[in-house]
Tab-separated table of C-alpha atoms in Angstrom:
chain	number	residue	atom	x	y	z
A	3	PRO	CA	-5.429	11.621	0.258
A	4	SER	CA	-3.815	8.908	-1.971
A	5	SER	CA	-3.901	9.565	-5.762
A	6	PRO	CA	-6.849	7.381	-7.565
A	7	ALA	CA	-4.363	6.416	-10.606
A	8	LEU	CA	-1.321	5.484	-8.140
A	9	THR	CA	-4.154	3.474	-6.125
A	10	LEU	CA	-5.198	1.863	-9.212
A	11	LEU	CA	-1.885	0.897	-10.459
A	12	GLN	CA	-1.020	-0.996	-6.816
A	13	MET	CA	-4.514	-2.586	-7.010
A	14	VAL	CA	-4.136	-3.815	-10.182
A	15	SER	CA	-0.268	-5.205	-9.605
A	16	ARG	CA	-1.093	-6.881	-6.619
A	17	ILE	CA	-4.289	-8.369	-8.158
A	18	GLY	CA	-2.234	-9.914	-11.318
A	19	VAL	CA	0.537	-11.019	-9.021
A	20	VAL	CA	-2.121	-13.152	-6.888
A	21	ALA	CA	-3.985	-14.460	-10.054
A	22	ILE	CA	-0.347	-15.678	-11.446
A	23	LEU	CA	0.259	-17.531	-8.190
A	24	ASN	CA	-2.985	-19.207	-8.337
A	25	GLU	CA	-2.172	-20.597	-12.192
A	26	CYS	CA	1.358	-21.274	-11.393
A	27	PRO	CA	1.465	-22.941	-8.121
A	28	GLU	CA	4.839	-24.327	-9.140
A	29	LEU	CA	5.857	-20.463	-8.352
A	30	LYS	CA	4.774	-21.189	-4.476
A	31	GLN	CA	7.362	-24.010	-3.879
A	32	ASP	CA	11.073	-23.471	-2.748
A	33	ASN	CA	10.778	-19.839	-3.577
A	34	PHE	CA	12.528	-16.851	-1.578
A	35	TRP	CA	10.428	-13.984	-3.817
A	36	VAL	CA	6.765	-14.992	-2.489
A	37	PRO	CA	7.276	-15.321	1.196
A	38	MET	CA	9.193	-11.734	1.167
A	39	MET	CA	6.335	-10.214	-0.791
A	40	LEU	CA	3.611	-11.074	1.534
A	41	PHE	CA	5.834	-10.408	4.477
A	42	ALA	CA	5.892	-6.733	2.917
A	43	TRP	CA	2.312	-6.724	1.533
A	44	CYS	CA	0.903	-8.225	5.300
A	45	ASN	CA	3.194	-5.790	7.614
A	46	ALA	CA	2.521	-2.692	5.619
A	47	GLU	CA	-1.347	-3.065	5.740
A	48	ILE	CA	-1.299	-4.286	9.480
A	49	CYS	CA	0.469	-0.953	10.346
A	50	ARG	CA	-2.052	1.312	7.778
A	51	TYR	CA	-4.852	-0.169	8.873
A	52	THR	CA	-3.968	-0.151	12.964
A	53	PHE	CA	-3.069	3.558	12.279
A	54	TYR	CA	-6.519	4.045	10.610
A	55	SER	CA	-8.372	2.389	13.325
A	56	CYS	CA	-6.820	4.341	15.761
A	57	SER	CA	-7.686	7.718	13.745
A	58	LEU	CA	-10.924	6.605	13.947
A	59	LEU	CA	-11.277	5.742	17.348
A	60	ARG	CA	-10.045	9.205	18.280
A	61	ASP	CA	-12.440	10.974	15.821
A	62	ILE	CA	-15.454	9.116	16.934
A	63	ALA	CA	-14.485	9.797	20.952
A	64	THR	CA	-13.891	13.496	19.696
A	65	SER	CA	-17.356	13.737	18.422
A	66	CYS	CA	-19.009	11.966	21.613
A	67	GLN	CA	-17.108	14.473	23.517
A	68	GLY	CA	-18.715	17.637	21.118
A	69	MET	CA	-22.138	16.104	21.754
A	70	ALA	CA	-21.623	15.789	25.638
A	71	VAL	CA	-20.581	19.145	25.841
A	72	ALA	CA	-23.435	20.440	23.396
A	73	LEU	CA	-26.108	18.659	25.444
A	74	LYS	CA	-24.427	19.941	28.530
A	75	LEU	CA	-23.818	16.516	30.111
A	76	VAL	CA	-19.943	17.746	30.127
A	77	LYS	CA	-18.719	20.888	31.448
A	78	VAL	CA	-15.143	22.131	29.814
A	79	LYS	CA	-13.347	25.577	30.584
A	80	SER	CA	-14.366	26.539	27.038
A	81	VAL	CA	-16.334	25.322	24.075
A	82	GLU	CA	-13.844	25.624	22.054
A	83	LEU	CA	-12.130	22.804	23.589
A	84	ALA	CA	-14.908	20.589	22.461
A	85	ASP	CA	-13.246	19.480	19.479
A	86	GLU	CA	-9.904	19.104	20.579
A	87	PRO	CA	-9.195	15.156	19.942
A	88	VAL	CA	-9.610	13.420	23.213
A	89	PHE	CA	-6.472	11.379	22.794
A	90	ASN	CA	-3.343	11.582	20.627
A	91	ILE	CA	-2.441	8.545	18.497
A	92	PRO	CA	0.888	6.853	19.658
A	93	TYR	CA	3.898	8.491	18.291
A	94	LEU	CA	5.184	5.053	17.703
A	95	LEU	CA	2.340	3.955	15.508
A	96	VAL	CA	2.417	7.278	13.786
A	97	TRP	CA	6.270	6.575	13.070
A	98	LEU	CA	6.048	3.263	12.048
A	99	ARG	CA	2.725	4.307	9.440
A	100	TYR	CA	4.860	6.540	7.773
A	101	SER	CA	8.165	5.041	7.990
A	102	LEU	CA	7.817	1.652	7.365
A	103	PHE	CA	7.088	1.936	3.678
A	104	ILE	CA	10.809	2.724	3.245
A	105	VAL	CA	11.798	-0.986	3.685
A	106	LEU	CA	8.667	-2.448	3.002
A	107	TYR	CA	7.469	-1.372	-0.663
A	108	PRO	CA	11.132	-2.072	-2.133
A	109	MET	CA	10.954	-5.235	-0.741
A	110	GLY	CA	7.245	-5.766	-2.236
A	111	VAL	CA	7.977	-4.428	-5.396
A	112	SER	CA	11.177	-6.642	-5.655
A	113	GLY	CA	8.844	-9.766	-4.847
A	114	GLU	CA	6.123	-8.505	-7.280
A	115	MET	CA	8.810	-8.031	-10.467
A	116	ASN	CA	10.496	-11.505	-9.404
A	117	CYS	CA	7.171	-13.286	-9.383
A	118	TRP	CA	6.309	-11.697	-12.668
A	119	ARG	CA	9.710	-12.831	-14.207
A	120	MET	CA	9.536	-16.300	-12.857
A	121	ALA	CA	5.571	-16.884	-13.953
A	122	MET	CA	6.520	-15.698	-17.617
A	123	ASN	CA	7.479	-19.615	-18.742
A	124	CYS	CA	4.625	-20.709	-17.124
A	125	MET	CA	2.186	-18.372	-18.234
A	126	LEU	CA	3.409	-18.652	-22.095
A	127	GLN	CA	3.264	-22.593	-22.074
A	128	THR	CA	0.255	-24.360	-24.034
A	129	PRO	CA	-1.959	-25.492	-21.245
A	130	SER	CA	-2.558	-29.328	-21.848
A	131	VAL	CA	-6.319	-29.306	-20.704
A	132	GLU	CA	-9.264	-26.527	-20.481
A	133	GLN	CA	-8.475	-23.923	-18.233
A	134	PRO	CA	-11.194	-22.816	-15.934
A	135	VAL	CA	-12.480	-19.232	-16.786
A	136	THR	CA	-10.375	-16.982	-14.025
A	137	PHE	CA	-8.834	-13.838	-14.123
A	138	GLY	CA	-5.101	-15.571	-14.203
A	139	ALA	CA	-6.389	-17.825	-16.959
A	140	TYR	CA	-7.332	-14.926	-18.876
A	141	MET	CA	-4.101	-12.964	-18.087
A	142	MET	CA	-1.882	-15.739	-19.192
A	143	GLN	CA	-4.327	-16.193	-22.261
A	144	THR	CA	-3.770	-12.537	-23.329
A	145	CYS	CA	0.001	-12.968	-22.716
A	146	ARG	CA	0.064	-16.125	-25.371
A	147	MET	CA	-1.978	-13.831	-27.779
A	148	LEU	CA	0.486	-10.902	-27.451
A	149	THR	CA	3.817	-12.887	-28.058
A	150	GLY	CA	2.647	-15.257	-30.076
A	151	GLY	CA	4.861	-17.995	-28.799
A	152	ARG	CA	8.003	-16.002	-29.883
A	153	GLY	CA	9.351	-15.607	-26.156
A	154	TYR	CA	8.163	-13.310	-22.815
A	155	TRP	CA	10.761	-10.282	-22.947
A	156	PRO	CA	8.071	-7.837	-24.292
A	157	VAL	CA	5.235	-8.898	-21.924
A	158	LEU	CA	7.767	-8.649	-19.222
A	159	GLY	CA	9.051	-5.581	-20.546
A	160	THR	CA	5.618	-3.787	-20.242
A	161	PHE	CA	5.016	-5.350	-16.652
A	162	TYR	CA	8.476	-3.709	-15.955
A	163	LEU	CA	7.629	-0.439	-17.522
A	164	PHE	CA	4.789	0.246	-15.119
A	165	TYR	CA	6.565	-0.522	-11.889
A	166	VAL	CA	9.147	1.696	-13.478
A	167	PHE	CA	7.255	4.623	-13.738
A	168	GLY	CA	4.560	3.848	-11.132
A	169	LEU	CA	7.054	3.352	-8.242
A	170	PRO	CA	8.532	6.437	-8.247
A	171	PRO	CA	5.581	8.613	-8.142
A	172	LEU	CA	3.929	6.327	-5.140
A	173	TYR	CA	7.364	6.573	-3.303
A	174	LEU	CA	7.754	10.329	-3.388
A	175	THR	CA	4.384	10.778	-2.002
A	176	LEU	CA	4.911	8.145	0.847
A	177	LEU	CA	7.952	10.308	1.508
A	178	GLY	CA	6.141	13.738	1.106
A	179	ALA	CA	3.256	12.476	3.581
A	180	ARG	CA	6.120	11.062	6.091
A	181	LYS	CA	7.675	14.688	5.962
A	182	LYS	CA	4.441	16.547	6.646
A	183	GLN	CA	3.085	14.146	9.465
A	184	LEU	CA	6.656	13.727	11.295
A	185	ALA	CA	7.476	17.335	11.173
A	186	PRO	CA	7.923	19.018	14.533
A	187	ALA	CA	4.775	20.848	15.509
A	188	PRO	CA	4.936	24.533	14.774
A	189	LYS	CA	5.951	26.708	17.560
A	190	ASN	CA	3.588	29.459	18.848
A	191	ASP	CA	5.345	32.810	18.519
A	192	LYS	CA	4.550	35.544	21.055
A	193	ALA	CA	2.304	37.869	18.592
A	194	GLN	CA	-0.268	34.676	18.384
A	195	LYS	CA	-0.202	34.175	22.367
A	196	ASP	CA	-0.838	37.848	22.873
A	197	ARG	CA	-3.979	37.672	20.738
């Protein structure tokens, strides 16, 4: 399972970037970083949720098989086999789920960090009209208040610190999960077979 702190950091980061993009529409025009970031986000989530869906389908099918065996609607060689998974998740999907992040996370983070950098001028400008009450407008007002109009480096530096200290633990957690999930199955030794 994912760390709640790392998940929260990832969610806040994404919500913040989307809020800023809503408040600074000029960032969406002729910008390399936004499409790259969205490409990384979308592909990571598509792969993740396809994997989760297959996993849930396998669990449901396995539970149905177990119930059928318990109700004696289906015969099996051994009752212990009733809890064996009905099917295995395709290895390609497992590999994609635990490998794509190696490329997609740096792409997404690069896109996010550059969106923050490019949004600083927009965030610190004094609004010409009354801004609606949105999360992005609140963030922009807070940045203006924190800097006092002296420049954006303190705010940008704070955002970058979250990335610098947040990304390595997240990335290492994912590498650990990859190592565990893609490791070859343990070989049964002769002593276990004799039991």
